[in-house]
Coordinates of C-alpha atoms in Angstrom, one line a residue:
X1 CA 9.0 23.3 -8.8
X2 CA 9.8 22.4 -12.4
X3 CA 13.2 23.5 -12.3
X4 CA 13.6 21.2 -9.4
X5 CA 12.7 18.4 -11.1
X6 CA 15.3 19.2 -13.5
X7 CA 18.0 20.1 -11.4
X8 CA 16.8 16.3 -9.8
X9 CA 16.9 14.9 -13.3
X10 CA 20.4 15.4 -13.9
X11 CA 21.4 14.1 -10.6
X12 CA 20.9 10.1 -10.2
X13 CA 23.6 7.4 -11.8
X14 CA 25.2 4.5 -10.7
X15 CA 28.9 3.5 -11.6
X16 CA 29.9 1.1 -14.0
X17 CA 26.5 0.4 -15.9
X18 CA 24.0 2.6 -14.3
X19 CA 20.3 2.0 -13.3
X20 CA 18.1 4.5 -15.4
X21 CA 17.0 6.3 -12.5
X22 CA 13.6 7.8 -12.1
X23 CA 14.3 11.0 -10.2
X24 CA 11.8 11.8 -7.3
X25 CA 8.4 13.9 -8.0
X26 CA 8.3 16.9 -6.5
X27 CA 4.7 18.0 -7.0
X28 CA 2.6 18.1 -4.1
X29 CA 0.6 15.0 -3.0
X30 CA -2.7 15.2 -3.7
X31 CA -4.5 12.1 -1.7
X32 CA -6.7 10.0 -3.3
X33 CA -9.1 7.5 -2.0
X34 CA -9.5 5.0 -5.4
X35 CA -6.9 5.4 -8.0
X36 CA -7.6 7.8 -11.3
X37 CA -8.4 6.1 -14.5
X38 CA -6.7 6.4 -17.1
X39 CA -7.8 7.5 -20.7
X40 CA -10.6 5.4 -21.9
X41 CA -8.5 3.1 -24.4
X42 CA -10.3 3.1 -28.1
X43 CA -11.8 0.2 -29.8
X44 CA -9.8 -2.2 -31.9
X45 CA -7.4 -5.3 -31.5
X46 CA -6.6 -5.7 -27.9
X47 CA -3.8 -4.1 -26.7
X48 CA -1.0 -7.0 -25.0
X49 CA -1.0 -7.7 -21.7
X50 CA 1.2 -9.5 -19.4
X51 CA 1.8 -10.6 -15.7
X52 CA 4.4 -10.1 -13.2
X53 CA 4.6 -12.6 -10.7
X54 CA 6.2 -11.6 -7.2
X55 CA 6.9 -12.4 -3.9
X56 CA 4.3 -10.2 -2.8
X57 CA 1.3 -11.1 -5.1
X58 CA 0.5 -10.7 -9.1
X59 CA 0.5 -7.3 -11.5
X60 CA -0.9 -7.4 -14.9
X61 CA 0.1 -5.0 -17.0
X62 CA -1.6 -3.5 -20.3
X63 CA 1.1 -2.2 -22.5
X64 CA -0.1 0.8 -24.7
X65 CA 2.0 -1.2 -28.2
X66 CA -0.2 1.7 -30.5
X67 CA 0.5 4.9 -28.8
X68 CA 4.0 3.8 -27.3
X69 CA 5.1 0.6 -29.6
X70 CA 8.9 1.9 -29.1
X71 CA 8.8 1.8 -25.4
X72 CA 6.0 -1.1 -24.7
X73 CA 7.9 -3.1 -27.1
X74 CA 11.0 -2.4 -26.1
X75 CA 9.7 -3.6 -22.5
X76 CA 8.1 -7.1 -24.3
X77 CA 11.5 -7.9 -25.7
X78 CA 12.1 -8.0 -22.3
X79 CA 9.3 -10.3 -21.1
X80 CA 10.2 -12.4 -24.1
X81 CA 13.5 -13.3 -23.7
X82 CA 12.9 -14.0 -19.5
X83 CA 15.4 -11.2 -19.0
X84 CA 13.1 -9.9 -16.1
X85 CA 13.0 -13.5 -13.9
X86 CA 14.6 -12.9 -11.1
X87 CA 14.9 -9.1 -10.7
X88 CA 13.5 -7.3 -7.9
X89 CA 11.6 -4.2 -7.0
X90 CA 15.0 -2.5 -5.3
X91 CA 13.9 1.2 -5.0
X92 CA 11.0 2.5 -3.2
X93 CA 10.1 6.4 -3.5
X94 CA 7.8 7.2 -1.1
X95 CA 7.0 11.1 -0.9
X96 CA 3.4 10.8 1.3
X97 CA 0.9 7.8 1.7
X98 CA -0.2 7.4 -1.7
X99 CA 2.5 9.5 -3.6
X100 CA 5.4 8.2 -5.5
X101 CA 6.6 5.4 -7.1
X102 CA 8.4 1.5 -6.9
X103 CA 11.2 0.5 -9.7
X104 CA 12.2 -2.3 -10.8
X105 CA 14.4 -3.9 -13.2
X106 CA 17.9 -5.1 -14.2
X107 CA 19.9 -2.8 -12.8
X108 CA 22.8 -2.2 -15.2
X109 CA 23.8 -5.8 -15.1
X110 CA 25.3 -6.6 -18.5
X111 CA 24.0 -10.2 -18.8
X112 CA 20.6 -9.0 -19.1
X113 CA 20.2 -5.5 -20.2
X114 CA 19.1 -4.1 -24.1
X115 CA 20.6 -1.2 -26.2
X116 CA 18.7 2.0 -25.2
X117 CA 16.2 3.1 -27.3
X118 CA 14.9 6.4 -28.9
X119 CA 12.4 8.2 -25.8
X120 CA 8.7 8.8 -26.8
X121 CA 7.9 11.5 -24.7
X122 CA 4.0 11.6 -23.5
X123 CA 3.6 15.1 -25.5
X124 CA 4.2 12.3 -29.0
X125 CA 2.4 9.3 -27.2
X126 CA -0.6 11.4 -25.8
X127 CA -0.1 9.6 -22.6
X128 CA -0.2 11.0 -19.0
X129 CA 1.1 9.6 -15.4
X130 CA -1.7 8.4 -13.9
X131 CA -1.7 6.2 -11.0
X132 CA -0.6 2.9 -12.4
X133 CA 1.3 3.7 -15.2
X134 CA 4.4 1.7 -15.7
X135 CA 6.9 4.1 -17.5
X136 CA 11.1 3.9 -18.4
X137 CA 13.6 5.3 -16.1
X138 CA 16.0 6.8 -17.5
X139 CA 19.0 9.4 -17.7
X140 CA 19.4 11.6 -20.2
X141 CA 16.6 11.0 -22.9
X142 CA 17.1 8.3 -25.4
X143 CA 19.2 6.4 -22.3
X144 CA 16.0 4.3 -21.0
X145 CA 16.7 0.3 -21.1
X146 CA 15.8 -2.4 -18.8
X147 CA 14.5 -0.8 -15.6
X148 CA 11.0 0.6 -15.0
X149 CA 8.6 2.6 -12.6
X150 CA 5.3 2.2 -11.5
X151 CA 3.5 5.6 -10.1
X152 CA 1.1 5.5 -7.4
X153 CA -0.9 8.3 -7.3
X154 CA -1.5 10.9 -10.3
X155 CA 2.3 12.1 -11.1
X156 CA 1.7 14.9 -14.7
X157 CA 5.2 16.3 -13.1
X158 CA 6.6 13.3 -15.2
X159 CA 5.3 14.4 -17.9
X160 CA 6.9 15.7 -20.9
X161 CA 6.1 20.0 -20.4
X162 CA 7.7 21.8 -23.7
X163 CA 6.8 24.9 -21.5
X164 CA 10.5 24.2 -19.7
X165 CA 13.8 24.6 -20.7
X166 CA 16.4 22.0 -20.3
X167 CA 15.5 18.4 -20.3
X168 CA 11.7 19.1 -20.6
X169 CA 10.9 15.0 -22.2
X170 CA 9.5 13.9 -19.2
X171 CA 9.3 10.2 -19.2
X172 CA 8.0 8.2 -21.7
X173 CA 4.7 6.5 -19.7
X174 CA 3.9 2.8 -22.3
X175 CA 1.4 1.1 -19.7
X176 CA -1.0 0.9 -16.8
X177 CA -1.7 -1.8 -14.0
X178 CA -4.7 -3.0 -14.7
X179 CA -4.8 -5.7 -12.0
X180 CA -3.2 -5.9 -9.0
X181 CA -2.7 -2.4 -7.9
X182 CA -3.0 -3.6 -4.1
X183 CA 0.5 -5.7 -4.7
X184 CA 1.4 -2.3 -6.2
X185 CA 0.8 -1.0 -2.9
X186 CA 2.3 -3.4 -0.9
X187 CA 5.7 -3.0 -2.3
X188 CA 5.1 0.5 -1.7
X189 CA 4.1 0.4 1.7
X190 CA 7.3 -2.0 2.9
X191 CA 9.4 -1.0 5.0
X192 CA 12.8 1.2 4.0
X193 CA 16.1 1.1 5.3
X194 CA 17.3 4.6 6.2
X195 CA 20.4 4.0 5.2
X196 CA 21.3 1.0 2.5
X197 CA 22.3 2.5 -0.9
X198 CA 22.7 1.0 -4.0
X199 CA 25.8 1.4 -5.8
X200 CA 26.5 4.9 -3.9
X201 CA 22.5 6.3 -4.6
X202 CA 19.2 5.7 -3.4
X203 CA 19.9 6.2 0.3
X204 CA 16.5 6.7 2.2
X205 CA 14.5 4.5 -1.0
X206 CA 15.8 0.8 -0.8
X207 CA 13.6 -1.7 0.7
X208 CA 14.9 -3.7 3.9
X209 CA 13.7 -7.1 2.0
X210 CA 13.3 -6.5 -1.4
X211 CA 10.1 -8.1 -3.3
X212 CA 11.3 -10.4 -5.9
X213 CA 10.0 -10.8 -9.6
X214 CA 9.7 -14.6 -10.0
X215 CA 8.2 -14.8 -13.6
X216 CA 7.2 -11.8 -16.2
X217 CA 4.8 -13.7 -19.1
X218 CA 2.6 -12.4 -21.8
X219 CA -1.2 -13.6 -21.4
X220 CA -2.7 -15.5 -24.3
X221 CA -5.2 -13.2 -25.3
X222 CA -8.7 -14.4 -23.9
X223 CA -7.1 -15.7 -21.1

C-alpha cells in the first residue's frame, strides 16, 4: 500500500507552472461518526488563527506557527498579502463518504504564487493527518507553495514514514479546522464532473461548480 502511494506521488503535475498536487490516499477508509481530535495543543501564547470565507459557508483555521512556523507561515504570507481572494476549492478527492480530501489554492498562476519553501515533514513537526488538518501539496519535497489540502477523515498514510524507501516525507500537515468542518464537508460532498480536467490531470476530482474563496483574514486575537 505504501509503495502505492509513492508510485502515486511521483505521478501528478500540471504544465507550465504546476499545482502542487496532493496525490490520492490509498489507505482504507475507516468511517467515522464525529471527527478525531487532534493533539491536545500545549499552554502558552495563542497559536494564530484565521478565516476563510466561501461561497459555501466559513472555515477557521488554527495554524500550528510553533511546531510548523516554516509551513504555517509560509501559508500567512499568503493570507497577508490577499494572494488567496479569489481562488477556489478546484479539486475534490473523494475515496468513500468520509474519506479524502478538498484543495485549494493558486494554482500555478504566476501573479500570485511564493518561492517554495524547505518541507517540514510531520516526523520533525510531531504532527499527524487527522481529520481537519490543512497541510501543503506538493511535488517533490521542498516544491510546496501556494496550494493546500484539507483531509476529512483520519489520513497517517500522509504522513512522513522513514520505514519507506523513496520519497518517504509525507506532507508537511501546519493546521487544523477548528470551525467550520460542516463547510469542510459541503465542498466535499458537491458534486463531480466525471470528466473535466485541469490542465490535463484531475479527471474524476474537479467539482462541476467550484466553491469560491471570497476573503482569507487573520482573526484579532480575542475575537
Amino acid at each position: 500500500m505504501k509503495a502505492i502511494l509513492r508510485v502515486m506521488m511521483l505521478a501528478l503535475g500540471l504544465m507550465a507552472m504546476p499545482a502542487m498536487a496532493q496525490t490520492d490516499p490509498v489507505a482504507t477508509p475507516t468511517p467515522v461518526a464525529t471527527p478525531t481530535p487532534g493533539p491536545v495543543v500545549p499552554s502558552g501564547p495563542p497559536l494564530p488563527r484565521v478565516a476563510v470565507v466561501t461561497t459555501a459557508g466559513r472555515i477557521v483555521l488554527e495554524l500550528e506557527t510553533v511546531k510548523a512556523p516554516v509551513t504555517a507561515n509560509n501559508f500567512l504570507r499568503y493570507v497577508d498579502q490577499r494572494r488567496l481572494d479569489g481562488v477556489s476549492f478546484y479539486r475534490d478527492v473523494r475515496v468513500a463518504e468520509r474519506f479524502g480530501f478538498v484543495q485549494f489554492g493558486v494554482l500555478g498562476d504566476p501573479k500570485l504564487i511564493l518561492p517554495p519553501i524547505r518541507h517540514e515533514p510531520t516526523t520533525q513537526t510531531g504532527l499527524k493527518h487527522y481529520e481537519g488538518t490543512i497541510s501543503l501539496a506538493r511535488l517533490a519535497p521542498g516544491t510546496g507553495r501556494g496550494d493546500f489540502t484539507i483531509s476529512v477523515g483520519d489520513q497517517f498514510s500522509l504522513d512522513a514514514d522513514p520505514s519507506q524507501k523513496g520519497d518517504n516525507l509525507g506532507y508537511a500537515t501546519f493546521g487544523r479546522v477548528v470551525e467550520g468542518m460542516d463547510v469542510v464537508m459541503k465542498i466535499f460532498s458537491a458534486p463531480i464532473s466525471p470528466t473535466a480536467m485541469i490542465r490535463g490531470t484531475f479527471r474524476g476530482e474537479v467539482p462541476v461548480a467550484p466553491v469560491k474563496v471570497i476573503s482569507v483574514r487573520r482573526i484579532p486575537v480575542g475575537k
